[in-house]
mmCIF file of C-alpha atoms and ligand atoms in Angstrom:
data_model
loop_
_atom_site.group_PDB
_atom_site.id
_atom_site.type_symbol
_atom_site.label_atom_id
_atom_site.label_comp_id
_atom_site.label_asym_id
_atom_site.label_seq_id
_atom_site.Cartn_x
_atom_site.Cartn_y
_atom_site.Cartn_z
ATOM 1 C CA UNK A 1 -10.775 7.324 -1.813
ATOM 2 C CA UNK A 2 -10.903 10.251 -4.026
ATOM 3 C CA UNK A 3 -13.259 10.912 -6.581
ATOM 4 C CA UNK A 4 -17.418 11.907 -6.846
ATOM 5 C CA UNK A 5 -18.063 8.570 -8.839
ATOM 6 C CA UNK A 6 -17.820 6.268 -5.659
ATOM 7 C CA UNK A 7 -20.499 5.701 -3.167
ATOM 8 C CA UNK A 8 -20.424 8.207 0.296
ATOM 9 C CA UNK A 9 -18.822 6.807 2.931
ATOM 10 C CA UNK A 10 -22.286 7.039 5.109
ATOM 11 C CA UNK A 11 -23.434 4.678 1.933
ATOM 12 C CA UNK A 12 -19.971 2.605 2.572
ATOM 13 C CA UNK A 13 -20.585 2.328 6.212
ATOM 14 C CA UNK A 14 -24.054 0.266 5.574
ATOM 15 C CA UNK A 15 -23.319 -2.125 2.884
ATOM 16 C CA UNK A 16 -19.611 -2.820 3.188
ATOM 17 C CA UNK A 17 -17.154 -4.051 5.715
ATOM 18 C CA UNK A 18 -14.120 -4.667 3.395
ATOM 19 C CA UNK A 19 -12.629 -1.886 1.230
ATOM 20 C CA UNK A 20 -13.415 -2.311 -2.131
ATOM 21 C CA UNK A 21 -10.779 -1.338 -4.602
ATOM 22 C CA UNK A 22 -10.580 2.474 -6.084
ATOM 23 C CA UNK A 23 -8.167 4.933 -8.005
ATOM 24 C CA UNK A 24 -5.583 4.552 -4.909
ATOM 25 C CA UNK A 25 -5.452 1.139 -4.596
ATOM 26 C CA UNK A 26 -4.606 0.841 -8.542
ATOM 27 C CA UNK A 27 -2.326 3.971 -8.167
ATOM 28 C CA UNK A 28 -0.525 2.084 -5.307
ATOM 29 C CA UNK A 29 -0.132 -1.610 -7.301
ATOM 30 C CA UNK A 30 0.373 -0.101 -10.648
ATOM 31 C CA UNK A 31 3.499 1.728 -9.106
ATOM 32 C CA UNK A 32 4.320 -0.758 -6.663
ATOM 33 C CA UNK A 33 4.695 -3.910 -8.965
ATOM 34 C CA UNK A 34 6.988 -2.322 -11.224
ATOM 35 C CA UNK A 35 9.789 -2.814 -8.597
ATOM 36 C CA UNK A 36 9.234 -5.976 -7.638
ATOM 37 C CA UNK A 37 11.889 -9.086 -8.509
ATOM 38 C CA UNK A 38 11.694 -12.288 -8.584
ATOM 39 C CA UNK A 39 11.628 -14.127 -5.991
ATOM 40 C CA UNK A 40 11.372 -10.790 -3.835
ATOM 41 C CA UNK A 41 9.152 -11.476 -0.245
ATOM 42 C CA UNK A 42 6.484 -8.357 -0.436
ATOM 43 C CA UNK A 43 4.028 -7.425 2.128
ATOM 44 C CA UNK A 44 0.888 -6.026 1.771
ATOM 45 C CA UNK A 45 -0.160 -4.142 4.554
ATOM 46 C CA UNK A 46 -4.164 -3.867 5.183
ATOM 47 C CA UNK A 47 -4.087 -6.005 2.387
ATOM 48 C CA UNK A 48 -8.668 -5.190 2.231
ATOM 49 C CA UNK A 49 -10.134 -7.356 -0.299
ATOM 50 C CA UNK A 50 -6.392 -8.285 -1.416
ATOM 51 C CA UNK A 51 -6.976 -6.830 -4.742
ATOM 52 C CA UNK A 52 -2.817 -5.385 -4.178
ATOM 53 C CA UNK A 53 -2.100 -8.781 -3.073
ATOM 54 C CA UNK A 54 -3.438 -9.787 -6.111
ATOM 55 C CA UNK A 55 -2.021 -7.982 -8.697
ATOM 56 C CA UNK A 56 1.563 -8.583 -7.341
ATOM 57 C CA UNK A 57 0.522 -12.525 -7.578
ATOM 58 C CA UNK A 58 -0.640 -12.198 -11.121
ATOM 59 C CA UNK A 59 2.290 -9.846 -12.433
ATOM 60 C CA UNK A 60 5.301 -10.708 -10.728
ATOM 61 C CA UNK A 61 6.639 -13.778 -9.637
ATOM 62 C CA UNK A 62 7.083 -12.576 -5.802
ATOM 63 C CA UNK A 63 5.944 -14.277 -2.748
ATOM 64 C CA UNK A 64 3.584 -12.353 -1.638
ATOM 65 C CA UNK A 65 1.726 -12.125 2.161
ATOM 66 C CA UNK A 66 -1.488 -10.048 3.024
ATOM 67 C CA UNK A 67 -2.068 -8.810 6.222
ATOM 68 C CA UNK A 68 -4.781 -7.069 7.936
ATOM 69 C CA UNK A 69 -6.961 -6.110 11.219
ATOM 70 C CA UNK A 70 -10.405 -6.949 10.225
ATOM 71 C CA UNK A 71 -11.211 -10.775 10.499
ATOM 72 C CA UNK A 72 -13.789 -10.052 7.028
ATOM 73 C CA UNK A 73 -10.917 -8.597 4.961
ATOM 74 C CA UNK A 74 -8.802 -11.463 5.760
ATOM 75 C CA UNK A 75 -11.235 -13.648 4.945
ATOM 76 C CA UNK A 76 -11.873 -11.877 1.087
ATOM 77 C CA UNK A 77 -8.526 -11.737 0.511
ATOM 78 C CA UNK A 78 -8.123 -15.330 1.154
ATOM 79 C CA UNK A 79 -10.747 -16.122 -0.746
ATOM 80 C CA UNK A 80 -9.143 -14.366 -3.714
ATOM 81 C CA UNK A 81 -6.017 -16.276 -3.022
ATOM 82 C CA UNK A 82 -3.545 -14.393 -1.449
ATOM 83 C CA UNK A 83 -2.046 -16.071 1.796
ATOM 84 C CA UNK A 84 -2.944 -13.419 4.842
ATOM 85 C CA UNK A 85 -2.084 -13.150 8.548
ATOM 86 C CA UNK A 86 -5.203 -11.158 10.550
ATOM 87 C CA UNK A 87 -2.139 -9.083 11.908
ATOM 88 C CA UNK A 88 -2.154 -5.177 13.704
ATOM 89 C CA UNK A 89 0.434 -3.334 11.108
ATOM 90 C CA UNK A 90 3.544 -5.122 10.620
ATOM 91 C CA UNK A 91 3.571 -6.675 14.518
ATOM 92 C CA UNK A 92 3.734 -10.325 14.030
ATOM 93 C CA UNK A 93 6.698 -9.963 11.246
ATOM 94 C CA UNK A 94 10.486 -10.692 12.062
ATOM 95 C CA UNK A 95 13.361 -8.038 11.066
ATOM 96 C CA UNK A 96 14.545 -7.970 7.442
ATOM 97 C CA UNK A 97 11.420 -10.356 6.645
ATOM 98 C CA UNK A 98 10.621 -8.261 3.240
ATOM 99 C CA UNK A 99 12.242 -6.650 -0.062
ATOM 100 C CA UNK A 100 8.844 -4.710 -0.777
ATOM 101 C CA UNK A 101 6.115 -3.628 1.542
ATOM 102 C CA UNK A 102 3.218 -1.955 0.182
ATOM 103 C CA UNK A 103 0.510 0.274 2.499
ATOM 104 C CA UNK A 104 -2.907 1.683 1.433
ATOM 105 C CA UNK A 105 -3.594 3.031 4.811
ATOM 106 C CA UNK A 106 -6.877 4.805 6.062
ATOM 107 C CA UNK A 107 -5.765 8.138 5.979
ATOM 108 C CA UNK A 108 -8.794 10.455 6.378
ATOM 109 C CA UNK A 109 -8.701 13.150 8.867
ATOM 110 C CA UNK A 110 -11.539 12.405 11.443
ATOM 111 C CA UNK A 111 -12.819 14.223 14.167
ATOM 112 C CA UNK A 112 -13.538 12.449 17.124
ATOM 113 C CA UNK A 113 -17.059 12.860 17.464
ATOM 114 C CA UNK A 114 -17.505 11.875 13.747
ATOM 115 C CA UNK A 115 -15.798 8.299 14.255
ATOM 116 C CA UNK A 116 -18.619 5.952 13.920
ATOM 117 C CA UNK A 117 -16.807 2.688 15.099
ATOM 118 C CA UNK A 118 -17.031 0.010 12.464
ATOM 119 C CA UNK A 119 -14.693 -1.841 10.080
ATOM 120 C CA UNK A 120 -14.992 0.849 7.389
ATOM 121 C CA UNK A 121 -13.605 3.056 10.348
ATOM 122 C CA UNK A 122 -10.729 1.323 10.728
ATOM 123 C CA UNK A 123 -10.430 0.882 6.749
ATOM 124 C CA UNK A 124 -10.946 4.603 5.675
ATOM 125 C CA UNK A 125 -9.951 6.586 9.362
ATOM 126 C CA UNK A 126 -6.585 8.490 9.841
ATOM 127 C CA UNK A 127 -7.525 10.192 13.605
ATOM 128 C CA UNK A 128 -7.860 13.991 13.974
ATOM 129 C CA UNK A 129 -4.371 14.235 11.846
ATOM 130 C CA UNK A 130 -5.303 11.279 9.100
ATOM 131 C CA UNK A 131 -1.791 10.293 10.714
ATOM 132 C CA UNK A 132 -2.212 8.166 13.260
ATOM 133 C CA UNK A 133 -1.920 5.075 11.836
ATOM 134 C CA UNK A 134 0.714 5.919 9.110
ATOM 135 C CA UNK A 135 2.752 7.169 12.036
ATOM 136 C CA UNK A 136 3.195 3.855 14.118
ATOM 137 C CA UNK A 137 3.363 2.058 10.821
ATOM 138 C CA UNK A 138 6.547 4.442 9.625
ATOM 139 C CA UNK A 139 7.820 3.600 13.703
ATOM 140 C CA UNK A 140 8.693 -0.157 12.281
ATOM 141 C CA UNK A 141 8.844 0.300 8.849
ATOM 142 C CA UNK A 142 12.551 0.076 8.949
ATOM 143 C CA UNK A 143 12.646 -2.903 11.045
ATOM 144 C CA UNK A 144 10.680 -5.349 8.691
ATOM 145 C CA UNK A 145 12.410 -4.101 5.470
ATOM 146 C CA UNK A 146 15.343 -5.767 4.010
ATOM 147 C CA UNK A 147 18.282 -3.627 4.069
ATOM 148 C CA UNK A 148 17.716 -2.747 0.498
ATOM 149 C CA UNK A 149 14.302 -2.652 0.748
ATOM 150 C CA UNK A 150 11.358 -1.112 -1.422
ATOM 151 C CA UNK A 151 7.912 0.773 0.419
ATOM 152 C CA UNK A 152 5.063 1.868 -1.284
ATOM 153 C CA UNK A 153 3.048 4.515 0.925
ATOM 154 C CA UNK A 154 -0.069 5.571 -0.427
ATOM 155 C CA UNK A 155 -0.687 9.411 1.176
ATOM 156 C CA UNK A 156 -2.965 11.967 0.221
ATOM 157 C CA UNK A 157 -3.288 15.974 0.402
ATOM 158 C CA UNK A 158 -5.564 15.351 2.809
ATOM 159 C CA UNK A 159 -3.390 13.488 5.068
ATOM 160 C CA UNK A 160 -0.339 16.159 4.815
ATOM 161 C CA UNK A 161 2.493 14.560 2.521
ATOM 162 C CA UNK A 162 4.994 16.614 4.025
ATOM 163 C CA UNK A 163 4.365 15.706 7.479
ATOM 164 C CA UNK A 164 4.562 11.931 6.269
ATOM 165 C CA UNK A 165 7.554 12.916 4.608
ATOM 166 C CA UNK A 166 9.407 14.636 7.993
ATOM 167 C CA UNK A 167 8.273 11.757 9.771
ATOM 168 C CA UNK A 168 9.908 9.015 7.593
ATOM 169 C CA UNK A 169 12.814 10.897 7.353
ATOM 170 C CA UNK A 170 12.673 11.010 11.681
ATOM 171 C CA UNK A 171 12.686 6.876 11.219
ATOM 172 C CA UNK A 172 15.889 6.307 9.086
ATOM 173 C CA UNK A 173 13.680 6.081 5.447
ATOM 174 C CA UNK A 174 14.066 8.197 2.754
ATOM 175 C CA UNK A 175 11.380 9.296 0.553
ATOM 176 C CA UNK A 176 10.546 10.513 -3.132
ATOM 177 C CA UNK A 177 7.685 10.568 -4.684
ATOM 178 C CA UNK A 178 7.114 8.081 -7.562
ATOM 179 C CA UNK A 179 3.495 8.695 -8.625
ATOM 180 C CA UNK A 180 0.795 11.291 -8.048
ATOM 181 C CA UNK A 181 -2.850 11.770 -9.374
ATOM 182 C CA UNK A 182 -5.110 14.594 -9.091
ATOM 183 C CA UNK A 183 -8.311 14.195 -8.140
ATOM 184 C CA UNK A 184 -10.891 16.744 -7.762
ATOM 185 C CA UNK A 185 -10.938 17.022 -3.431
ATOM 186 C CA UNK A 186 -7.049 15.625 -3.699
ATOM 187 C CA UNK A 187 -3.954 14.894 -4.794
ATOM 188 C CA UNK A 188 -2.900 10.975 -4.172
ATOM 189 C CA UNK A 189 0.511 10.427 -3.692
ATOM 190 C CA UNK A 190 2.704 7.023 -3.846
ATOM 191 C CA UNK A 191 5.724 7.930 -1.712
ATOM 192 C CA UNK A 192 8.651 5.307 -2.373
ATOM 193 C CA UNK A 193 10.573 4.989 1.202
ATOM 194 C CA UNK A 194 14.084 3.242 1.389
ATOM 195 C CA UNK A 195 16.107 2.871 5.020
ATOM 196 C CA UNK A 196 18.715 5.258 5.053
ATOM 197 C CA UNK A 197 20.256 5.356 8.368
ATOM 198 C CA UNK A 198 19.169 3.902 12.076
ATOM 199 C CA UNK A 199 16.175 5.631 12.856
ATOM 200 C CA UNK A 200 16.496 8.189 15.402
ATOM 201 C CA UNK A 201 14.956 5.962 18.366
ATOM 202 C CA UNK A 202 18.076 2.786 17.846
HETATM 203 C C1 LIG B 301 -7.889 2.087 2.560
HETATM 204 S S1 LIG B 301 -8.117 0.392 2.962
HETATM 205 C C2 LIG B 301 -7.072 -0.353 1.699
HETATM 206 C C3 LIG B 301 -7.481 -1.761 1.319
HETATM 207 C C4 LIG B 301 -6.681 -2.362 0.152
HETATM 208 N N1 LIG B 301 -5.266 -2.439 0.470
HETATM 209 C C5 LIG B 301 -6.863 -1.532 -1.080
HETATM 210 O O1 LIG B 301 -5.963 -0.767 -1.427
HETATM 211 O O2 LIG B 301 -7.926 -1.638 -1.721
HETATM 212 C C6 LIG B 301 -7.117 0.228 4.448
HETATM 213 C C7 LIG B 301 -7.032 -1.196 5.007
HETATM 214 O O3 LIG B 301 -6.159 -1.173 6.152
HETATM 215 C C8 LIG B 301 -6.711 -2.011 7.162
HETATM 216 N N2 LIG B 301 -6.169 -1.560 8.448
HETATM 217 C C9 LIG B 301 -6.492 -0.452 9.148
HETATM 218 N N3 LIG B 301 -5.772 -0.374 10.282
HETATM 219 C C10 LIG B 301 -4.965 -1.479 10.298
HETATM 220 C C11 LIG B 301 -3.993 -1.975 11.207
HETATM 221 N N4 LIG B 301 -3.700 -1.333 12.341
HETATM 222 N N5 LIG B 301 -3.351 -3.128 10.898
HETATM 223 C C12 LIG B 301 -3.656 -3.808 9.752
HETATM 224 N N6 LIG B 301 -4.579 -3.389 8.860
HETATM 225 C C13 LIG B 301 -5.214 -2.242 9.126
HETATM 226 C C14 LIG B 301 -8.200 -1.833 7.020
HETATM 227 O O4 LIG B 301 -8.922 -2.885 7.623
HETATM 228 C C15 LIG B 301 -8.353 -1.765 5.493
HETATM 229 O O5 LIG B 301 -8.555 -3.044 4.942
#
């Protein structure tokens, strides 16, 4: 979501409903798949047009599961292959279920009164903080990871890394950063989160 050579999002809002690819989706797989075992069970949270899905299928030999909110997305993804659940976060998904979990998650900070209530919305809006819906997702991150489990968070400047960072930490994950790119209204970050401890709330 970074750079001048992609459409505006008030062009976005028009023509799409599904998230089409960019520089942080390939930031996020080209990190994420490098971790990835045989055999490993990896999630792909708001999997979009399941191009992360994808690439995990293609280059590893995990078994790999899309999710995501919007009934279209699920339905591109599927039709590129990837096996998705229409699922809110990681809800529907038992305890321990995964060895990597992977998040692109709409992260821009949005006032209120600039929402505009469509699926591009959901896949491109963070709230007022470009938080609130990497928050609840970092609530039950723990919970669906293996105990030596792999996440791939994609954050931006925009969203506040260090906030993200505080907050995992609040949850029982660790967090370093294994990739960043600079862009010319950001900086995109790949934070790699492990469990640690209990989170704060067990
Ligand atoms: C920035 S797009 C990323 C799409 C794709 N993963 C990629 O990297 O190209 C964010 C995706 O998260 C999905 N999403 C937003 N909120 C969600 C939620 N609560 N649960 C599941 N998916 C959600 C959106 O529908 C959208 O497809």
């Amino acid at each position: 979501m970074g750079d001048g050579d992609r459409p505006s999002l008030a062009d976005q809002r028009d023509t799409e409903t599904v998230y089409q690819p960019a520089e942080d989706s390939k930031l996020l797989a080209d990190t994420a798949v490098a971790y990835t075992e045989s055999g490993d069970w990896v999630l792909d949270v708001g999997t979009g047009s399941g191009y992360i899905a994808h690439r995990f299928g293609e280059e590893t030999a995990a078994r790999v599961v899309g999710s995501d909110l919007n009934p279209n997305a699920c339905r591109q993804a599927r039709d590129a292959g990837v096996s998705v659940v229409r699922a809110d976060q990681l809800t529907p998904f038992r305890d321990g279920a995964f060895d990597v979990v992977v998040f692109n998650p709409p992260y821009l900070p949005t006032e209120p009164d600039r929402e505009w209530d469509d699926w591009m919305e959901t896949a491109l809006s963070g709230g007022e903080s470009g938080r609130e819906v990497i928050e609840p997702f970092l609530d039950d991150l723990y919970r669906v990871l293996a105990p030596d489990g792999d996440a791939f968070l994609l954050v931006s400047s925009l969203t506040g890394i260090d906030a993200v960072r505080d907050y995992a930490r609040g949850n029982g994950l660790t967090t370093m950063e294994a990739a960043t790119e600079s862009h010319p209204y950001e900086k995109l970050v790949v934070l790699h989160l492990r469990p640690t401890g209990a989170p704060d709330t067990r």
